[in-house]
PDB file of C-alpha atoms and ligand atoms in Angstrom:
ATOM      1  CA  UNK A   1     101.510 -21.460 -34.058  1.00 86.00           C
ATOM      2  CA  UNK A   2      98.454 -22.139 -32.405  1.00 91.00           C
ATOM      3  CA  UNK A   3      98.416 -18.947 -30.096  1.00 92.00           C
ATOM      4  CA  UNK A   4     101.590 -17.015 -28.733  1.00 90.00           C
ATOM      5  CA  UNK A   5     100.582 -17.614 -25.175  1.00 93.00           C
ATOM      6  CA  UNK A   6      98.531 -20.696 -24.885  1.00 94.00           C
ATOM      7  CA  UNK A   7     101.222 -22.368 -26.591  1.00 85.00           C
ATOM      8  CA  UNK A   8     101.599 -25.633 -28.636  1.00 84.00           C
ATOM      9  CA  UNK A   9     100.632 -28.553 -26.610  1.00 95.00           C
ATOM     10  CA  UNK A  10      99.026 -26.485 -23.735  1.00 96.00           C
ATOM     11  CA  UNK A  11      96.145 -25.150 -25.944  1.00 96.00           C
ATOM     12  CA  UNK A  12      95.494 -28.846 -26.815  1.00 97.00           C
ATOM     13  CA  UNK A  13      95.752 -30.053 -23.221  1.00 97.00           C
ATOM     14  CA  UNK A  14      93.453 -27.527 -21.825  1.00 97.00           C
ATOM     15  CA  UNK A  15      90.666 -27.712 -24.520  1.00 97.00           C
ATOM     16  CA  UNK A  16      88.678 -30.374 -22.849  1.00 97.00           C
ATOM     17  CA  UNK A  17      89.290 -29.413 -19.650  1.00 97.00           C
ATOM     18  CA  UNK A  18      87.839 -26.003 -20.299  1.00 97.00           C
ATOM     19  CA  UNK A  19      84.993 -27.483 -22.052  1.00 97.00           C
ATOM     20  CA  UNK A  20      84.336 -29.455 -18.997  1.00 97.00           C
ATOM     21  CA  UNK A  21      84.634 -26.435 -16.696  1.00 97.00           C
ATOM     22  CA  UNK A  22      82.019 -24.581 -18.944  1.00 97.00           C
ATOM     23  CA  UNK A  23      79.678 -27.695 -18.630  1.00 97.00           C
ATOM     24  CA  UNK A  24      79.738 -27.484 -14.959  1.00 97.00           C
ATOM     25  CA  UNK A  25      79.036 -23.833 -15.034  1.00 98.00           C
ATOM     26  CA  UNK A  26      82.367 -23.189 -13.282  1.00 98.00           C
ATOM     27  CA  UNK A  27      83.448 -19.580 -13.672  1.00 98.00           C
ATOM     28  CA  UNK A  28      87.092 -19.612 -11.823  1.00 98.00           C
ATOM     29  CA  UNK A  29      90.142 -22.063 -12.800  1.00 98.00           C
ATOM     30  CA  UNK A  30      92.556 -22.748 -10.120  1.00 98.00           C
ATOM     31  CA  UNK A  31      95.772 -24.538 -11.148  1.00 98.00           C
ATOM     32  CA  UNK A  32      99.348 -25.377 -10.226  1.00 98.00           C
ATOM     33  CA  UNK A  33     102.793 -24.681 -11.418  1.00 96.00           C
ATOM     34  CA  UNK A  34     106.239 -23.712 -10.862  1.00 94.00           C
ATOM     35  CA  UNK A  35     107.371 -19.873 -11.174  1.00 94.00           C
ATOM     36  CA  UNK A  36     108.520 -20.749 -15.002  1.00 92.00           C
ATOM     37  CA  UNK A  37     105.560 -22.707 -15.572  1.00 94.00           C
ATOM     38  CA  UNK A  38     104.245 -22.604 -19.323  1.00 94.00           C
ATOM     39  CA  UNK A  39     100.978 -24.291 -18.144  1.00 96.00           C
ATOM     40  CA  UNK A  40     100.623 -21.420 -15.614  1.00 97.00           C
ATOM     41  CA  UNK A  41     100.800 -18.396 -18.875  1.00 97.00           C
ATOM     42  CA  UNK A  42      98.704 -20.720 -20.915  1.00 97.00           C
ATOM     43  CA  UNK A  43      95.808 -20.919 -18.297  1.00 98.00           C
ATOM     44  CA  UNK A  44      95.942 -17.394 -17.493  1.00 98.00           C
ATOM     45  CA  UNK A  45      95.733 -16.361 -21.145  1.00 98.00           C
ATOM     46  CA  UNK A  46      93.181 -19.136 -21.775  1.00 98.00           C
ATOM     47  CA  UNK A  47      91.039 -17.865 -18.624  1.00 98.00           C
ATOM     48  CA  UNK A  48      91.264 -14.173 -19.849  1.00 98.00           C
ATOM     49  CA  UNK A  49      90.241 -15.249 -23.731  1.00 97.00           C
ATOM     50  CA  UNK A  50      87.341 -17.252 -22.711  1.00 97.00           C
ATOM     51  CA  UNK A  51      85.745 -15.556 -19.740  1.00 97.00           C
ATOM     52  CA  UNK A  52      86.965 -17.153 -16.852  1.00 98.00           C
ATOM     53  CA  UNK A  53      88.709 -15.907 -13.432  1.00 98.00           C
ATOM     54  CA  UNK A  54      92.289 -17.716 -12.756  1.00 98.00           C
ATOM     55  CA  UNK A  55      94.223 -18.645  -9.593  1.00 98.00           C
ATOM     56  CA  UNK A  56      97.814 -19.839 -10.051  1.00 98.00           C
ATOM     57  CA  UNK A  57      98.989 -21.763  -6.698  1.00 98.00           C
ATOM     58  CA  UNK A  58     102.965 -21.307  -7.494  1.00 98.00           C
ATOM     59  CA  UNK A  59     105.660 -23.837  -5.859  1.00 97.00           C
ATOM     60  CA  UNK A  60     108.133 -21.955  -3.548  1.00 96.00           C
ATOM     61  CA  UNK A  61     108.759 -18.592  -2.143  1.00 94.00           C
ATOM     62  CA  UNK A  62     107.348 -15.713  -3.294  1.00 96.00           C
ATOM     63  CA  UNK A  63     109.293 -14.393  -6.617  1.00 94.00           C
ATOM     64  CA  UNK A  64     108.708 -12.110  -9.606  1.00 95.00           C
ATOM     65  CA  UNK A  65     109.934 -13.019 -13.075  1.00 94.00           C
ATOM     66  CA  UNK A  66     108.678 -12.822 -16.745  1.00 93.00           C
ATOM     67  CA  UNK A  67     106.355 -15.759 -16.446  1.00 94.00           C
ATOM     68  CA  UNK A  68     104.453 -14.764 -13.527  1.00 97.00           C
ATOM     69  CA  UNK A  69     104.452 -11.131 -14.781  1.00 96.00           C
ATOM     70  CA  UNK A  70     102.535 -12.373 -18.060  1.00 96.00           C
ATOM     71  CA  UNK A  71     100.095 -14.581 -15.485  1.00 98.00           C
ATOM     72  CA  UNK A  72      99.271 -11.498 -13.525  1.00 98.00           C
ATOM     73  CA  UNK A  73      98.772  -9.452 -16.732  1.00 98.00           C
ATOM     74  CA  UNK A  74      96.390 -11.950 -18.085  1.00 98.00           C
ATOM     75  CA  UNK A  75      94.544 -11.429 -14.721  1.00 98.00           C
ATOM     76  CA  UNK A  76      95.649 -14.444 -12.930  1.00 98.00           C
ATOM     77  CA  UNK A  77      95.733 -14.282  -9.167  1.00 98.00           C
ATOM     78  CA  UNK A  78      98.865 -15.737  -7.667  1.00 98.00           C
ATOM     79  CA  UNK A  79      99.225 -17.599  -4.070  1.00 98.00           C
ATOM     80  CA  UNK A  80     102.837 -19.106  -3.366  1.00 98.00           C
ATOM     81  CA  UNK A  81     102.967 -21.950  -1.194  1.00 98.00           C
ATOM     82  CA  UNK A  82     106.213 -23.933   0.242  1.00 97.00           C
ATOM     83  CA  UNK A  83     107.380 -27.084  -1.487  1.00 96.00           C
ATOM     84  CA  UNK A  84     106.144 -29.217   1.381  1.00 97.00           C
ATOM     85  CA  UNK A  85     102.494 -27.892   1.114  1.00 97.00           C
ATOM     86  CA  UNK A  86     102.714 -27.758  -2.582  1.00 97.00           C
ATOM     87  CA  UNK A  87     102.775 -31.718  -2.857  1.00 96.00           C
ATOM     88  CA  UNK A  88      99.186 -31.898  -1.937  1.00 97.00           C
ATOM     89  CA  UNK A  89      97.341 -30.099  -4.739  1.00 97.00           C
ATOM     90  CA  UNK A  90      93.652 -31.051  -3.372  1.00 96.00           C
ATOM     91  CA  UNK A  91      94.505 -30.220   0.049  1.00 97.00           C
ATOM     92  CA  UNK A  92      95.440 -27.042  -1.104  1.00 98.00           C
ATOM     93  CA  UNK A  93      92.364 -26.616  -3.370  1.00 98.00           C
ATOM     94  CA  UNK A  94      90.338 -27.139  -0.371  1.00 97.00           C
ATOM     95  CA  UNK A  95      92.226 -24.838   1.751  1.00 97.00           C
ATOM     96  CA  UNK A  96      91.851 -21.781  -0.498  1.00 98.00           C
ATOM     97  CA  UNK A  97      88.678 -22.532  -2.339  1.00 98.00           C
ATOM     98  CA  UNK A  98      86.153 -24.631  -0.408  1.00 96.00           C
ATOM     99  CA  UNK A  99      83.677 -22.117  -0.166  1.00 95.00           C
ATOM    100  CA  UNK A 100      83.931 -21.261  -3.948  1.00 97.00           C
ATOM    101  CA  UNK A 101      81.256 -23.287  -5.737  1.00 97.00           C
ATOM    102  CA  UNK A 102      82.569 -21.679  -8.994  1.00 98.00           C
ATOM    103  CA  UNK A 103      86.200 -22.712  -8.506  1.00 98.00           C
ATOM    104  CA  UNK A 104      87.489 -25.514 -10.792  1.00 98.00           C
ATOM    105  CA  UNK A 105      90.639 -27.745  -9.979  1.00 97.00           C
ATOM    106  CA  UNK A 106      93.093 -28.173 -12.882  1.00 97.00           C
ATOM    107  CA  UNK A 107      95.976 -30.349 -12.027  1.00 95.00           C
ATOM    108  CA  UNK A 108      99.789 -29.178 -12.446  1.00 92.00           C
ATOM    109  CA  UNK A 109     100.452 -29.550 -16.101  1.00 83.00           C
ATOM    110  CA  UNK A 110      96.866 -29.945 -17.128  1.00 83.00           C
ATOM    111  CA  UNK A 111      97.667 -33.952 -17.072  1.00 82.00           C
ATOM    112  CA  UNK A 112      94.984 -36.668 -17.413  1.00 88.00           C
ATOM    113  CA  UNK A 113      92.821 -38.099 -20.152  1.00 93.00           C
ATOM    114  CA  UNK A 114      91.095 -35.062 -21.044  1.00 96.00           C
ATOM    115  CA  UNK A 115      94.531 -33.445 -21.781  1.00 97.00           C
ATOM    116  CA  UNK A 116      95.536 -36.427 -23.612  1.00 97.00           C
ATOM    117  CA  UNK A 117      92.322 -36.396 -25.730  1.00 97.00           C
ATOM    118  CA  UNK A 118      93.346 -32.963 -26.795  1.00 97.00           C
ATOM    119  CA  UNK A 119      96.544 -33.871 -27.937  1.00 98.00           C
ATOM    120  CA  UNK A 120      95.665 -36.768 -30.145  1.00 98.00           C
ATOM    121  CA  UNK A 121      93.776 -34.416 -32.355  1.00 97.00           C
ATOM    122  CA  UNK A 122      97.100 -33.201 -33.562  1.00 97.00           C
ATOM    123  CA  UNK A 123      97.352 -36.410 -35.663  1.00 98.00           C
ATOM    124  CA  UNK A 124      94.177 -35.453 -37.514  1.00 97.00           C
ATOM    125  CA  UNK A 125      95.649 -32.166 -38.575  1.00 96.00           C
ATOM    126  CA  UNK A 126      98.796 -33.425 -40.207  1.00 96.00           C
ATOM    127  CA  UNK A 127      99.246 -32.782 -43.875  1.00 93.00           C
ATOM    128  CA  UNK A 128     101.411 -35.582 -44.660  1.00 95.00           C
ATOM    129  CA  UNK A 129     102.500 -39.298 -43.505  1.00 94.00           C
ATOM    130  CA  UNK A 130     105.709 -39.433 -41.647  1.00 98.00           C
ATOM    131  CA  UNK A 131     108.017 -42.159 -40.638  1.00 98.00           C
ATOM    132  CA  UNK A 132     108.931 -40.960 -37.240  1.00 98.00           C
ATOM    133  CA  UNK A 133     107.338 -38.637 -35.082  1.00 98.00           C
ATOM    134  CA  UNK A 134     109.272 -37.072 -31.910  1.00 98.00           C
ATOM    135  CA  UNK A 135     107.736 -35.123 -29.078  1.00 98.00           C
ATOM    136  CA  UNK A 136     109.505 -33.702 -25.658  1.00 98.00           C
ATOM    137  CA  UNK A 137     108.046 -35.186 -22.424  1.00 97.00           C
ATOM    138  CA  UNK A 138     107.437 -33.301 -19.275  1.00 95.00           C
ATOM    139  CA  UNK A 139     104.690 -35.308 -17.810  1.00 94.00           C
ATOM    140  CA  UNK A 140     104.388 -37.366 -20.900  1.00 96.00           C
ATOM    141  CA  UNK A 141     100.490 -36.732 -21.490  1.00 96.00           C
ATOM    142  CA  UNK A 142     101.266 -35.080 -24.714  1.00 97.00           C
ATOM    143  CA  UNK A 143     103.300 -37.874 -26.035  1.00 98.00           C
ATOM    144  CA  UNK A 144     100.425 -40.305 -24.700  1.00 98.00           C
ATOM    145  CA  UNK A 145      97.952 -38.189 -26.699  1.00 98.00           C
ATOM    146  CA  UNK A 146      99.785 -38.029 -29.991  1.00 98.00           C
ATOM    147  CA  UNK A 147     100.597 -41.939 -29.402  1.00 98.00           C
ATOM    148  CA  UNK A 148      96.776 -42.657 -29.103  1.00 98.00           C
ATOM    149  CA  UNK A 149      96.253 -40.385 -32.111  1.00 98.00           C
ATOM    150  CA  UNK A 150      98.562 -42.523 -34.176  1.00 98.00           C
ATOM    151  CA  UNK A 151      97.047 -45.630 -33.158  1.00 97.00           C
ATOM    152  CA  UNK A 152      93.468 -44.688 -33.564  1.00 97.00           C
ATOM    153  CA  UNK A 153      94.023 -43.902 -37.167  1.00 97.00           C
ATOM    154  CA  UNK A 154      96.374 -46.876 -37.572  1.00 96.00           C
ATOM    155  CA  UNK A 155      99.482 -44.922 -38.771  1.00 97.00           C
ATOM    156  CA  UNK A 156     102.659 -46.669 -39.496  1.00 97.00           C
ATOM    157  CA  UNK A 157     104.480 -43.682 -38.037  1.00 98.00           C
ATOM    158  CA  UNK A 158     107.008 -44.642 -35.100  1.00 98.00           C
ATOM    159  CA  UNK A 159     106.649 -42.398 -31.880  1.00 98.00           C
ATOM    160  CA  UNK A 160     109.560 -41.248 -30.336  1.00 98.00           C
ATOM    161  CA  UNK A 161     109.492 -39.706 -26.637  1.00 98.00           C
ATOM    162  CA  UNK A 162     112.275 -37.456 -25.577  1.00 98.00           C
ATOM    163  CA  UNK A 163     111.970 -37.144 -21.721  1.00 98.00           C
ATOM    164  CA  UNK A 164     113.489 -33.442 -20.525  1.00 97.00           C
ATOM    165  CA  UNK A 165     113.946 -34.979 -17.072  1.00 97.00           C
ATOM    166  CA  UNK A 166     116.291 -37.384 -15.352  1.00 96.00           C
ATOM    167  CA  UNK A 167     114.768 -40.921 -13.934  1.00 89.00           C
ATOM    168  CA  UNK A 168     111.915 -40.799 -16.144  1.00 91.00           C
ATOM    169  CA  UNK A 169     110.849 -44.441 -15.340  1.00 88.00           C
ATOM    170  CA  UNK A 170     107.482 -43.107 -13.769  1.00 90.00           C
ATOM    171  CA  UNK A 171     106.809 -40.965 -17.025  1.00 94.00           C
ATOM    172  CA  UNK A 172     107.123 -44.257 -19.342  1.00 95.00           C
ATOM    173  CA  UNK A 173     104.374 -45.862 -16.693  1.00 95.00           C
ATOM    174  CA  UNK A 174     102.106 -42.905 -17.041  1.00 94.00           C
ATOM    175  CA  UNK A 175     102.274 -42.840 -21.088  1.00 96.00           C
ATOM    176  CA  UNK A 176     101.814 -46.698 -21.081  1.00 96.00           C
ATOM    177  CA  UNK A 177      98.554 -46.226 -18.701  1.00 95.00           C
ATOM    178  CA  UNK A 178      96.969 -43.836 -20.878  1.00 95.00           C
ATOM    179  CA  UNK A 179      97.494 -45.638 -24.183  1.00 96.00           C
ATOM    180  CA  UNK A 180      97.147 -49.262 -22.997  1.00 94.00           C
ATOM    181  CA  UNK A 181     100.737 -49.834 -23.303  1.00 96.00           C
ATOM    182  CA  UNK A 182     101.106 -48.870 -27.104  1.00 96.00           C
ATOM    183  CA  UNK A 183     104.768 -49.377 -28.244  1.00 97.00           C
ATOM    184  CA  UNK A 184     107.104 -46.156 -28.605  1.00 98.00           C
ATOM    185  CA  UNK A 185     110.717 -45.429 -28.636  1.00 98.00           C
ATOM    186  CA  UNK A 186     111.765 -43.837 -25.314  1.00 98.00           C
ATOM    187  CA  UNK A 187     115.309 -41.686 -25.688  1.00 98.00           C
ATOM    188  CA  UNK A 188     116.270 -41.109 -22.134  1.00 97.00           C
ATOM    189  CA  UNK A 189     120.036 -39.666 -22.864  1.00 97.00           C
ATOM    190  CA  UNK A 190     118.775 -36.121 -23.598  1.00 98.00           C
ATOM    191  CA  UNK A 191     117.929 -34.566 -20.355  1.00 98.00           C
ATOM    192  CA  UNK A 192     121.133 -32.753 -19.748  1.00 98.00           C
ATOM    193  CA  UNK A 193     121.395 -33.585 -16.101  1.00 97.00           C
ATOM    194  CA  UNK A 194     117.615 -33.057 -15.260  1.00 96.00           C
ATOM    195  CA  UNK A 195     114.497 -30.861 -15.632  1.00 94.00           C
ATOM    196  CA  UNK A 196     115.451 -27.103 -16.353  1.00 92.00           C
ATOM    197  CA  UNK A 197     119.067 -28.258 -16.588  1.00 95.00           C
ATOM    198  CA  UNK A 198     121.177 -27.455 -19.537  1.00 95.00           C
ATOM    199  CA  UNK A 199     124.830 -27.278 -20.437  1.00 95.00           C
ATOM    200  CA  UNK A 200     127.045 -24.985 -22.989  1.00 95.00           C
ATOM    201  CA  UNK A 201     126.289 -27.476 -25.629  1.00 97.00           C
ATOM    202  CA  UNK A 202     122.954 -27.266 -25.564  1.00 97.00           C
ATOM    203  CA  UNK A 203     122.640 -23.369 -25.489  1.00 96.00           C
ATOM    204  CA  UNK A 204     125.209 -23.527 -28.515  1.00 96.00           C
ATOM    205  CA  UNK A 205     122.726 -25.810 -30.508  1.00 97.00           C
ATOM    206  CA  UNK A 206     120.043 -23.547 -29.728  1.00 96.00           C
ATOM    207  CA  UNK A 207     121.854 -20.472 -30.990  1.00 96.00           C
ATOM    208  CA  UNK A 208     122.781 -22.478 -34.038  1.00 97.00           C
ATOM    209  CA  UNK A 209     119.462 -23.827 -34.648  1.00 98.00           C
ATOM    210  CA  UNK A 210     117.701 -20.733 -34.086  1.00 96.00           C
ATOM    211  CA  UNK A 211     120.280 -18.567 -36.331  1.00 97.00           C
ATOM    212  CA  UNK A 212     120.106 -20.831 -39.125  1.00 98.00           C
ATOM    213  CA  UNK A 213     116.035 -21.591 -39.471  1.00 98.00           C
ATOM    214  CA  UNK A 214     114.385 -18.553 -37.702  1.00 97.00           C
ATOM    215  CA  UNK A 215     112.490 -21.044 -35.237  1.00 96.00           C
ATOM    216  CA  UNK A 216     112.859 -20.075 -31.601  1.00 95.00           C
ATOM    217  CA  UNK A 217     113.366 -23.032 -29.490  1.00 96.00           C
ATOM    218  CA  UNK A 218     113.867 -23.243 -25.529  1.00 95.00           C
ATOM    219  CA  UNK A 219     116.206 -24.760 -23.073  1.00 95.00           C
ATOM    220  CA  UNK A 220     113.736 -26.849 -21.079  1.00 95.00           C
ATOM    221  CA  UNK A 221     111.614 -28.925 -23.970  1.00 97.00           C
ATOM    222  CA  UNK A 222     111.919 -28.318 -27.758  1.00 97.00           C
ATOM    223  CA  UNK A 223     115.847 -27.604 -27.479  1.00 98.00           C
ATOM    224  CA  UNK A 224     116.478 -30.976 -26.015  1.00 98.00           C
ATOM    225  CA  UNK A 225     114.101 -32.366 -28.644  1.00 98.00           C
ATOM    226  CA  UNK A 226     115.854 -31.043 -31.486  1.00 98.00           C
ATOM    227  CA  UNK A 227     119.300 -31.763 -29.808  1.00 98.00           C
ATOM    228  CA  UNK A 228     118.216 -35.544 -29.701  1.00 98.00           C
ATOM    229  CA  UNK A 229     117.061 -35.707 -33.419  1.00 98.00           C
ATOM    230  CA  UNK A 230     120.143 -34.033 -34.757  1.00 98.00           C
ATOM    231  CA  UNK A 231     122.116 -36.113 -32.426  1.00 98.00           C
ATOM    232  CA  UNK A 232     120.601 -39.454 -33.750  1.00 98.00           C
ATOM    233  CA  UNK A 233     120.610 -38.156 -37.322  1.00 98.00           C
ATOM    234  CA  UNK A 234     124.645 -37.653 -36.881  1.00 98.00           C
ATOM    235  CA  UNK A 235     124.681 -41.413 -35.500  1.00 98.00           C
ATOM    236  CA  UNK A 236     122.759 -42.507 -38.744  1.00 98.00           C
ATOM    237  CA  UNK A 237     119.988 -43.795 -36.392  1.00 98.00           C
ATOM    238  CA  UNK A 238     117.693 -43.219 -39.119  1.00 98.00           C
ATOM    239  CA  UNK A 239     117.296 -44.943 -42.844  1.00 98.00           C
ATOM    240  CA  UNK A 240     117.971 -42.605 -45.692  1.00 96.00           C
ATOM    241  CA  UNK A 241     115.260 -40.464 -46.923  1.00 96.00           C
ATOM    242  CA  UNK A 242     113.276 -40.994 -43.766  1.00 97.00           C
ATOM    243  CA  UNK A 243     110.352 -38.384 -42.994  1.00 98.00           C
ATOM    244  CA  UNK A 244     110.751 -37.190 -39.520  1.00 98.00           C
ATOM    245  CA  UNK A 245     108.274 -34.750 -37.649  1.00 98.00           C
ATOM    246  CA  UNK A 246     109.263 -33.073 -34.803  1.00 98.00           C
ATOM    247  CA  UNK A 247     106.175 -31.480 -32.568  1.00 98.00           C
ATOM    248  CA  UNK A 248     107.124 -28.022 -31.473  1.00 97.00           C
ATOM    249  CA  UNK A 249     105.137 -27.844 -28.219  1.00 96.00           C
ATOM    250  CA  UNK A 250     105.645 -24.070 -27.904  1.00 94.00           C
ATOM    251  CA  UNK A 251     106.824 -22.455 -24.624  1.00 90.00           C
ATOM    252  CA  UNK A 252     109.166 -20.149 -26.085  1.00 88.00           C
ATOM    253  CA  UNK A 253     109.125 -17.843 -23.383  1.00 86.00           C
ATOM    254  CA  UNK A 254     111.109 -20.518 -21.451  1.00 84.00           C
ATOM    255  CA  UNK A 255     114.340 -18.631 -22.988  1.00 86.00           C
ATOM    256  CA  UNK A 256     113.576 -15.870 -20.696  1.00 82.00           C
ATOM    257  CA  UNK A 257     114.189 -17.450 -17.614  1.00 81.00           C
ATOM    258  CA  UNK A 258     117.477 -18.636 -18.987  1.00 84.00           C
ATOM    259  CA  UNK A 259     118.747 -15.147 -20.563  1.00 83.00           C
ATOM    260  CA  UNK A 260     121.902 -14.775 -18.098  1.00 84.00           C
ATOM    261  CA  UNK A 261     122.981 -18.114 -19.505  1.00 85.00           C
ATOM    262  CA  UNK A 262     123.371 -17.195 -22.817  1.00 85.00           C
ATOM    263  CA  UNK A 263     126.956 -15.542 -23.972  1.00 84.00           C
ATOM    264  CA  UNK A 264     127.322 -13.772 -27.251  1.00 84.00           C
TER     265      UNK A 264
HETATM  266  C1  PLP B   1     104.311 -28.336 -20.844  1.00 85.53           C
HETATM  267  C2  PLP B   1     105.330 -28.387 -22.053  1.00 85.53           C
HETATM  268  C3  PLP B   1     105.832 -29.832 -22.472  1.00 85.53           C
HETATM  269  C4  PLP B   1     105.601 -31.105 -21.816  1.00 85.53           C
HETATM  270  O1  PLP B   1     104.083 -31.672 -21.965  1.00 85.53           O
HETATM  271  P1  PLP B   1     103.808 -32.936 -21.250  1.00 85.53           P
HETATM  272  O2  PLP B   1     102.401 -33.093 -21.678  1.00 85.53           O
HETATM  273  O3  PLP B   1     103.775 -32.549 -19.677  1.00 85.53           O
HETATM  274  O4  PLP B   1     104.767 -34.022 -21.376  1.00 85.53           O
HETATM  275  C5  PLP B   1     106.556 -29.870 -23.502  1.00 85.53           C
HETATM  276  N1  PLP B   1     106.908 -28.915 -24.270  1.00 85.53           N
HETATM  277  C6  PLP B   1     106.638 -27.629 -23.955  1.00 85.53           C
HETATM  278  C7  PLP B   1     107.265 -26.592 -24.500  1.00 85.53           C
HETATM  279  C8  PLP B   1     105.784 -27.358 -22.514  1.00 85.53           C
HETATM  280  O5  PLP B   1     105.568 -26.395 -22.344  1.00 85.53           O
END
């Protein structure tokens, strides 16, 4: 609800990063992502809105899709780099921008402690107290920020993290590092085969949820998050009358990348 394209957690993750860019008089945001990256759209739109130029360095071969169309409409220049070169992001930044004093490096997904700080502010805006708070995790930065916010305010709310990718141990370590090892529940059974992998069960869940609530969710993040919560409810995981908060992290354009998977 924060903004249609600088969606959900991406606004919060970019807030302090963009303030830092302004402070250092940088005028050109340079960031990284896959061809369906919500972070690229958010950065492109934020750049346009707050008076920066922007470049997105995209993983893989030159393609066109709805995500990249939106990025270009927001004025972002796109550079495609093969998967091997894409790994070394600071090298790529040097290669393309070493002569450009106005360029500002933003890591893939806007990860790091500034991004986590922005996300922690979500806790200050909650209208109520909840027993459980659930959040989907890609890099885990958003979850780490929220968890820090819970601890800063000494809330009794229990944090639950649903990784959307397989083999998410590195993700747990990342959250531990950003929160000094604060406690959270880690639900690793809801990745549906890995990042951006899906199944008929997940797509059917999304159809049912969306048509019965009017709330759009996506197959990559929030669909898996809500599937997890409903599954845990069906297994009596929660005490009766528990108050559960699901953080909708945005990213609903993700549905466009899977249009052909839906059958009606
Ligand atoms: C980027 C994104 C996430 C993942 O955030 P992390 O901080 O990388 O864990 C979750 N949900 C949506 C919709 C996103 O676009």
